[in-house]
Amino acid sequence: MAIARKTKTTIQQAKPRITWAEVKKQKALLIWGGLIFIYGVIFCYLPLAGWLMAFQNYKPKDGLLHSQFVGLAKFKMLFSDEAFIRVIRNTLAMGVINLVVTFVTAIAFAILLNEIVSKKGKKTVQTISYLPHFLSWIIVTGILHDALSGTGIINELLMNFHLISQPINFFAHEKYFWPIVAFANVWKETGWNAIIYLSAITSIDPSLYEAAAIDGAGRWGKIKHVTLPGIKPTIIILLLMNVGNVLNAGFEIQYLLGNGLVQKVSQTIDIYVLKWGISQGDYALGTAAGIFKSVVSIVLILVANQIAKKNGEERLF
């Protein structure tokens, strides 16, 4: 008992004491932290009160407090709508494709970029790869339209190599839409997404590469046995974070590239919310669709995190 009491006293004495002198010393940090907290409450948490619209027959003139309460009627209406089911399929498919393709290409690009011996060449390639990230989707879709048009460079190359006999209208066929969206995301974001992997690679102990070289490992052997295991925790954490964004398949590129001919495969949940929540004035239905998207994203993160925990991998919490 005496030992336990002594240990408890020692722990209590070891706890840091916050004094006014320490508060004054950290005054600037506390002020900025408080401002950020207030910003988060105002713009991230208070708007959640708008979720109440999903359970009402919301009318702007009546407001949140006086609109008729309808329970889950809006959610039942959503899942009885074939268009919404199709929109879920489109969003999930494009989200998974984008996740897999952009994730793999970013890792591969970071590893290959790290293998460039010339520092000048490495910086040049790295800078060029970053540039598309800073282009707006309007510019990106404009470039895609020009490249994939009937007289665009893609059709010209295919015809010159005698792979096709006449130009293809890529934006008139549903089967081309998802690959085009995936390619656009890869081209725009691969260089930017590779930054964090490059940072993780630079933190790997160089002596591990020297030991691998002594054991007879070549470049591919070093990548397999040193680089990939070294960045594995970073890969797992980013994968868990990105799993929650599967339903954030995009809005701009689908909205700008989509047309009546590919409407069945181009519309996402965000476009559906825009169509019904704003264009048609059914704010309650749009809010219900947004809530569904948020809940699914949270569930995906929790499930992926639990799977990582059971397998002994890095996890978010």
Short mmCIF file of C-alpha atoms in Angstrom, two decimals:
data_model
loop_
_atom_site.label_atom_id
_atom_site.label_comp_id
_atom_site.label_asym_id
_atom_site.label_seq_id
_atom_site.Cartn_x
_atom_site.Cartn_y
_atom_site.Cartn_z
CA MET A 1 0.00 0.00 0.00
CA ALA A 2 2.81 2.35 0.90
CA ILE A 3 4.54 1.66 -2.42
CA ALA A 4 1.31 2.25 -4.36
CA ARG A 5 0.69 5.50 -2.47
CA LYS A 6 4.25 6.65 -3.14
CA THR A 7 3.93 5.79 -6.87
CA LYS A 8 0.63 7.71 -7.09
CA THR A 9 2.23 10.73 -5.43
CA THR A 10 5.18 10.58 -7.84
CA ILE A 11 2.84 10.45 -10.86
CA GLN A 12 0.85 13.40 -9.57
CA GLN A 13 4.05 15.38 -9.07
CA ALA A 14 5.20 14.50 -12.61
CA LYS A 15 2.05 15.96 -14.20
CA PRO A 16 2.79 19.29 -15.92
CA ARG A 17 1.15 22.24 -14.21
CA ILE A 18 -0.36 24.96 -16.37
CA THR A 19 0.46 28.37 -14.93
CA TRP A 20 -0.56 31.87 -15.99
CA ALA A 21 3.04 32.49 -16.97
CA GLU A 22 2.86 29.55 -19.38
CA VAL A 23 -0.49 30.78 -20.73
CA LYS A 24 0.96 34.24 -21.39
CA LYS A 25 3.97 32.66 -23.06
CA GLN A 26 1.72 30.70 -25.42
CA LYS A 27 -0.79 33.56 -25.89
CA ALA A 28 -0.42 33.82 -29.67
CA LEU A 29 -0.75 30.05 -30.11
CA LEU A 30 -3.86 29.92 -27.92
CA ILE A 31 -5.49 32.84 -29.75
CA TRP A 32 -4.95 31.24 -33.16
CA GLY A 33 -6.08 27.88 -31.83
CA GLY A 34 -9.23 29.47 -30.45
CA LEU A 35 -9.99 31.20 -33.75
CA ILE A 36 -9.59 27.93 -35.65
CA PHE A 37 -11.87 26.17 -33.12
CA ILE A 38 -14.53 28.87 -33.53
CA TYR A 39 -14.22 28.62 -37.32
CA GLY A 40 -14.72 24.86 -37.14
CA VAL A 41 -17.80 25.18 -34.93
CA ILE A 42 -19.40 27.84 -37.14
CA PHE A 43 -18.67 26.35 -40.56
CA CYS A 44 -18.41 22.60 -39.82
CA TYR A 45 -20.76 21.80 -36.95
CA LEU A 46 -23.52 24.42 -36.91
CA PRO A 47 -24.48 23.63 -40.54
CA LEU A 48 -25.27 20.07 -39.41
CA ALA A 49 -28.53 21.48 -38.10
CA GLY A 50 -29.54 21.59 -41.76
CA TRP A 51 -29.70 17.78 -41.72
CA LEU A 52 -33.09 18.25 -40.09
CA MET A 53 -34.41 19.11 -43.57
CA ALA A 54 -34.02 15.47 -44.62
CA PHE A 55 -36.77 14.51 -42.18
CA GLN A 56 -39.15 17.29 -43.17
CA ASN A 57 -41.20 18.39 -46.12
CA TYR A 58 -39.01 21.46 -46.07
CA LYS A 59 -40.31 24.76 -47.38
CA PRO A 60 -38.00 27.79 -47.29
CA LYS A 61 -40.88 30.06 -46.27
CA ASP A 62 -41.60 27.87 -43.21
CA GLY A 63 -37.99 27.36 -42.17
CA LEU A 64 -36.51 24.46 -40.19
CA LEU A 65 -38.70 24.94 -37.15
CA HIS A 66 -42.09 25.09 -38.86
CA SER A 67 -41.76 22.72 -41.83
CA GLN A 68 -43.85 19.52 -41.73
CA PHE A 69 -42.04 16.53 -40.19
CA VAL A 70 -42.23 13.45 -42.47
CA GLY A 71 -39.76 11.07 -40.81
CA LEU A 72 -37.92 8.78 -43.24
CA ALA A 73 -40.23 9.48 -46.17
CA LYS A 74 -37.52 11.26 -48.15
CA PHE A 75 -35.10 8.37 -47.67
CA LYS A 76 -37.77 5.89 -48.83
CA MET A 77 -38.35 8.08 -51.87
CA LEU A 78 -34.61 8.05 -52.61
CA PHE A 79 -34.21 4.28 -52.54
CA SER A 80 -37.36 3.73 -54.56
CA ASP A 81 -35.97 5.94 -57.32
CA GLU A 82 -34.17 3.93 -60.02
CA ALA A 83 -32.20 7.02 -60.99
CA PHE A 84 -30.72 7.28 -57.49
CA ILE A 85 -29.76 3.58 -57.45
CA ARG A 86 -28.01 4.11 -60.79
CA VAL A 87 -26.30 7.20 -59.39
CA ILE A 88 -24.99 5.16 -56.41
CA ARG A 89 -23.60 2.58 -58.85
CA ASN A 90 -21.89 5.27 -60.93
CA THR A 91 -20.43 7.03 -57.90
CA LEU A 92 -19.17 3.83 -56.30
CA ALA A 93 -17.70 2.50 -59.56
CA MET A 94 -15.88 5.72 -60.44
CA GLY A 95 -14.78 6.15 -56.81
CA VAL A 96 -13.24 2.68 -56.64
CA ILE A 97 -11.59 3.04 -60.06
CA ASN A 98 -10.16 6.44 -59.14
CA LEU A 99 -8.95 5.15 -55.77
CA VAL A 100 -7.15 2.12 -57.20
CA VAL A 101 -5.67 3.82 -60.25
CA THR A 102 -4.54 7.07 -58.61
CA PHE A 103 -3.24 5.27 -55.52
CA VAL A 104 -1.12 2.78 -57.45
CA THR A 105 0.20 5.32 -59.97
CA ALA A 106 1.20 7.77 -57.21
CA ILE A 107 3.22 5.09 -55.38
CA ALA A 108 4.81 3.83 -58.60
CA PHE A 109 5.64 7.36 -59.75
CA ALA A 110 7.22 8.27 -56.39
CA ILE A 111 9.39 5.13 -56.43
CA LEU A 112 10.49 5.62 -60.03
CA LEU A 113 11.17 9.32 -59.43
CA ASN A 114 13.32 8.41 -56.44
CA GLU A 115 15.41 6.16 -58.70
CA ILE A 116 16.44 9.06 -60.96
CA VAL A 117 20.12 9.67 -60.28
CA SER A 118 20.38 13.17 -61.74
CA LYS A 119 19.14 15.73 -59.22
CA LYS A 120 18.43 18.27 -61.95
CA GLY A 121 16.48 15.74 -64.00
CA LYS A 122 14.58 14.61 -60.90
CA LYS A 123 13.55 18.17 -60.00
CA THR A 124 12.51 18.88 -63.58
CA VAL A 125 10.29 15.80 -63.81
CA GLN A 126 8.88 16.48 -60.34
CA THR A 127 8.00 20.09 -61.17
CA ILE A 128 6.33 19.14 -64.46
CA SER A 129 4.29 16.43 -62.72
CA TYR A 130 2.97 18.97 -60.17
CA LEU A 131 1.68 21.47 -62.72
CA PRO A 132 -1.61 19.76 -63.70
CA HIS A 133 -2.74 19.82 -60.06
CA PHE A 134 -2.99 23.61 -60.21
CA LEU A 135 -5.18 23.59 -63.32
CA SER A 136 -8.93 23.94 -62.82
CA TRP A 137 -11.19 21.13 -63.99
CA ILE A 138 -12.59 23.46 -66.64
CA ILE A 139 -9.15 23.70 -68.25
CA VAL A 140 -8.54 19.96 -67.85
CA THR A 141 -11.86 19.02 -69.45
CA GLY A 142 -11.18 21.51 -72.25
CA ILE A 143 -7.86 19.79 -72.96
CA LEU A 144 -9.57 16.40 -72.90
CA HIS A 145 -12.26 17.59 -75.33
CA ASP A 146 -9.62 18.85 -77.74
CA ALA A 147 -7.50 15.70 -77.47
CA LEU A 148 -10.41 13.26 -77.81
CA SER A 149 -12.45 15.12 -80.43
CA GLY A 150 -12.88 13.79 -83.95
CA THR A 151 -9.90 15.82 -85.16
CA GLY A 152 -7.97 15.51 -81.89
CA ILE A 153 -4.51 14.05 -81.41
CA ILE A 154 -5.78 10.69 -80.09
CA ASN A 155 -7.91 9.98 -83.16
CA GLU A 156 -5.11 11.21 -85.42
CA LEU A 157 -2.62 8.81 -83.81
CA LEU A 158 -5.03 5.86 -83.91
CA MET A 159 -5.75 6.47 -87.59
CA ASN A 160 -2.08 6.99 -88.51
CA PHE A 161 -1.21 3.67 -86.87
CA HIS A 162 -4.15 2.08 -88.72
CA LEU A 163 -5.81 1.00 -85.48
CA ILE A 164 -9.13 2.57 -86.54
CA SER A 165 -10.56 3.45 -89.94
CA GLN A 166 -12.60 6.47 -88.84
CA PRO A 167 -12.57 8.86 -85.86
CA ILE A 168 -14.26 7.76 -82.62
CA ASN A 169 -16.62 10.05 -80.75
CA PHE A 170 -15.37 9.17 -77.28
CA PHE A 171 -18.00 11.28 -75.53
CA ALA A 172 -20.89 9.53 -77.27
CA HIS A 173 -20.16 6.03 -75.93
CA GLU A 174 -20.85 5.03 -72.33
CA LYS A 175 -18.01 2.48 -72.24
CA TYR A 176 -15.37 5.20 -72.61
CA PHE A 177 -16.62 7.57 -69.91
CA TRP A 178 -15.24 5.90 -66.76
CA PRO A 179 -11.77 5.30 -68.28
CA ILE A 180 -11.66 8.95 -69.39
CA VAL A 181 -12.51 10.11 -65.86
CA ALA A 182 -9.86 7.79 -64.38
CA PHE A 183 -7.23 9.01 -66.85
CA ALA A 184 -8.06 12.65 -66.09
CA ASN A 185 -7.65 12.07 -62.34
CA VAL A 186 -4.35 10.25 -62.84
CA TRP A 187 -2.94 12.94 -65.13
CA LYS A 188 -4.03 15.77 -62.84
CA GLU A 189 -3.19 14.37 -59.40
CA THR A 190 -0.42 11.75 -59.68
CA GLY A 191 2.46 14.21 -59.27
CA TRP A 192 0.83 15.95 -56.33
CA ASN A 193 -0.17 12.71 -54.60
CA ALA A 194 3.38 11.39 -54.94
CA ILE A 195 4.81 14.14 -52.70
CA ILE A 196 4.02 12.42 -49.42
CA TYR A 197 5.45 9.10 -50.67
CA LEU A 198 8.65 10.85 -51.73
CA SER A 199 8.89 12.34 -48.25
CA ALA A 200 8.41 8.89 -46.71
CA ILE A 201 11.11 7.43 -48.99
CA THR A 202 13.64 10.10 -48.00
CA SER A 203 13.14 9.18 -44.33
CA ILE A 204 14.31 5.58 -44.94
CA ASP A 205 17.74 4.88 -43.41
CA PRO A 206 20.34 4.81 -46.26
CA SER A 207 22.23 2.05 -44.45
CA LEU A 208 19.36 -0.32 -45.32
CA TYR A 209 20.05 0.21 -49.02
CA GLU A 210 23.76 -0.37 -48.42
CA ALA A 211 23.01 -3.61 -46.59
CA ALA A 212 20.71 -4.73 -49.40
CA ALA A 213 23.43 -3.96 -51.98
CA ILE A 214 25.94 -6.02 -49.98
CA ASP A 215 23.44 -8.91 -50.02
CA GLY A 216 23.35 -8.67 -53.82
CA ALA A 217 20.08 -6.80 -54.30
CA GLY A 218 19.72 -4.74 -57.46
CA ARG A 219 17.43 -1.78 -57.96
CA TRP A 220 14.26 -3.87 -58.05
CA GLY A 221 15.45 -5.86 -55.04
CA LYS A 222 15.99 -2.64 -53.06
CA ILE A 223 12.55 -1.39 -54.04
CA LYS A 224 10.92 -4.67 -53.02
CA HIS A 225 12.78 -5.29 -49.76
CA VAL A 226 13.61 -1.75 -48.55
CA THR A 227 11.55 0.99 -50.20
CA LEU A 228 8.09 -0.63 -50.14
CA PRO A 229 8.38 -1.91 -46.52
CA GLY A 230 9.73 1.52 -45.53
CA ILE A 231 6.72 3.40 -46.87
CA LYS A 232 4.17 0.74 -45.93
CA PRO A 233 2.83 2.65 -42.86
CA THR A 234 2.30 5.75 -45.03
CA ILE A 235 0.52 3.68 -47.67
CA ILE A 236 -1.82 2.12 -45.09
CA ILE A 237 -2.73 5.45 -43.46
CA LEU A 238 -3.42 7.17 -46.79
CA LEU A 239 -5.40 4.18 -48.01
CA LEU A 240 -7.62 4.32 -44.91
CA MET A 241 -8.18 8.04 -45.42
CA ASN A 242 -8.96 7.64 -49.11
CA VAL A 243 -11.40 4.76 -48.56
CA GLY A 244 -13.72 7.26 -46.91
CA ASN A 245 -13.63 9.36 -50.07
CA VAL A 246 -14.84 6.58 -52.38
CA LEU A 247 -18.23 8.27 -52.71
CA ASN A 248 -16.50 11.58 -53.42
CA ALA A 249 -15.95 10.40 -56.98
CA GLY A 250 -16.18 13.96 -58.22
CA PHE A 251 -18.58 16.54 -59.49
CA GLU A 252 -16.83 18.94 -61.85
CA ILE A 253 -15.38 16.48 -64.33
CA GLN A 254 -18.57 14.39 -64.55
CA TYR A 255 -20.72 17.51 -64.86
CA LEU A 256 -18.49 19.08 -67.53
CA LEU A 257 -17.83 15.95 -69.59
CA GLY A 258 -21.27 14.42 -69.23
CA ASN A 259 -24.00 14.78 -71.83
CA GLY A 260 -27.32 13.22 -72.71
CA LEU A 261 -25.67 10.30 -74.50
CA VAL A 262 -23.69 9.16 -71.46
CA GLN A 263 -26.03 10.38 -68.74
CA LYS A 264 -26.66 6.87 -67.40
CA VAL A 265 -22.99 6.43 -66.45
CA SER A 266 -21.90 10.02 -65.81
CA GLN A 267 -24.16 11.25 -63.02
CA THR A 268 -22.90 11.03 -59.44
CA ILE A 269 -24.55 11.64 -56.07
CA ASP A 270 -23.29 15.23 -56.07
CA ILE A 271 -24.92 15.90 -59.43
CA TYR A 272 -28.12 14.26 -58.18
CA VAL A 273 -28.10 16.56 -55.14
CA LEU A 274 -27.59 19.57 -57.39
CA LYS A 275 -30.41 18.49 -59.69
CA TRP A 276 -33.02 17.79 -56.99
CA GLY A 277 -31.79 19.90 -54.11
CA ILE A 278 -31.25 23.15 -56.01
CA SER A 279 -32.57 22.97 -59.57
CA GLN A 280 -35.87 21.32 -58.56
CA GLY A 281 -36.08 23.06 -55.19
CA ASP A 282 -36.46 19.81 -53.23
CA TYR A 283 -33.92 20.66 -50.53
CA ALA A 284 -35.10 17.83 -48.28
CA LEU A 285 -34.41 15.15 -50.90
CA GLY A 286 -31.00 16.62 -51.69
CA THR A 287 -30.13 16.72 -47.99
CA ALA A 288 -31.20 13.08 -47.58
CA ALA A 289 -28.89 12.06 -50.42
CA GLY A 290 -26.05 14.03 -48.83
CA ILE A 291 -26.63 12.35 -45.46
CA PHE A 292 -26.56 8.92 -47.09
CA LYS A 293 -23.23 9.76 -48.70
CA SER A 294 -21.74 11.00 -45.40
CA VAL A 295 -22.93 7.98 -43.40
CA VAL A 296 -21.55 5.51 -45.95
CA SER A 297 -18.19 7.32 -45.94
CA ILE A 298 -17.98 7.13 -42.13
CA VAL A 299 -18.88 3.42 -42.16
CA LEU A 300 -16.24 2.69 -44.80
CA ILE A 301 -13.54 4.42 -42.74
CA LEU A 302 -14.55 2.55 -39.57
CA VAL A 303 -14.59 -0.82 -41.34
CA ALA A 304 -11.25 -0.22 -43.08
CA ASN A 305 -9.70 0.96 -39.81
CA GLN A 306 -10.96 -2.13 -37.99
CA ILE A 307 -9.57 -4.43 -40.69
CA ALA A 308 -6.17 -2.71 -40.42
CA LYS A 309 -6.30 -3.06 -36.62
CA LYS A 310 -7.03 -6.79 -36.78
CA ASN A 311 -4.13 -7.30 -39.20
CA GLY A 312 -1.73 -5.35 -37.02
CA GLU A 313 -1.27 -2.54 -39.50
CA GLU A 314 -1.15 1.21 -38.98
CA ARG A 315 -4.56 2.75 -38.34
CA LEU A 316 -6.18 6.15 -37.97
CA PHE A 317 -7.44 5.61 -34.40
#
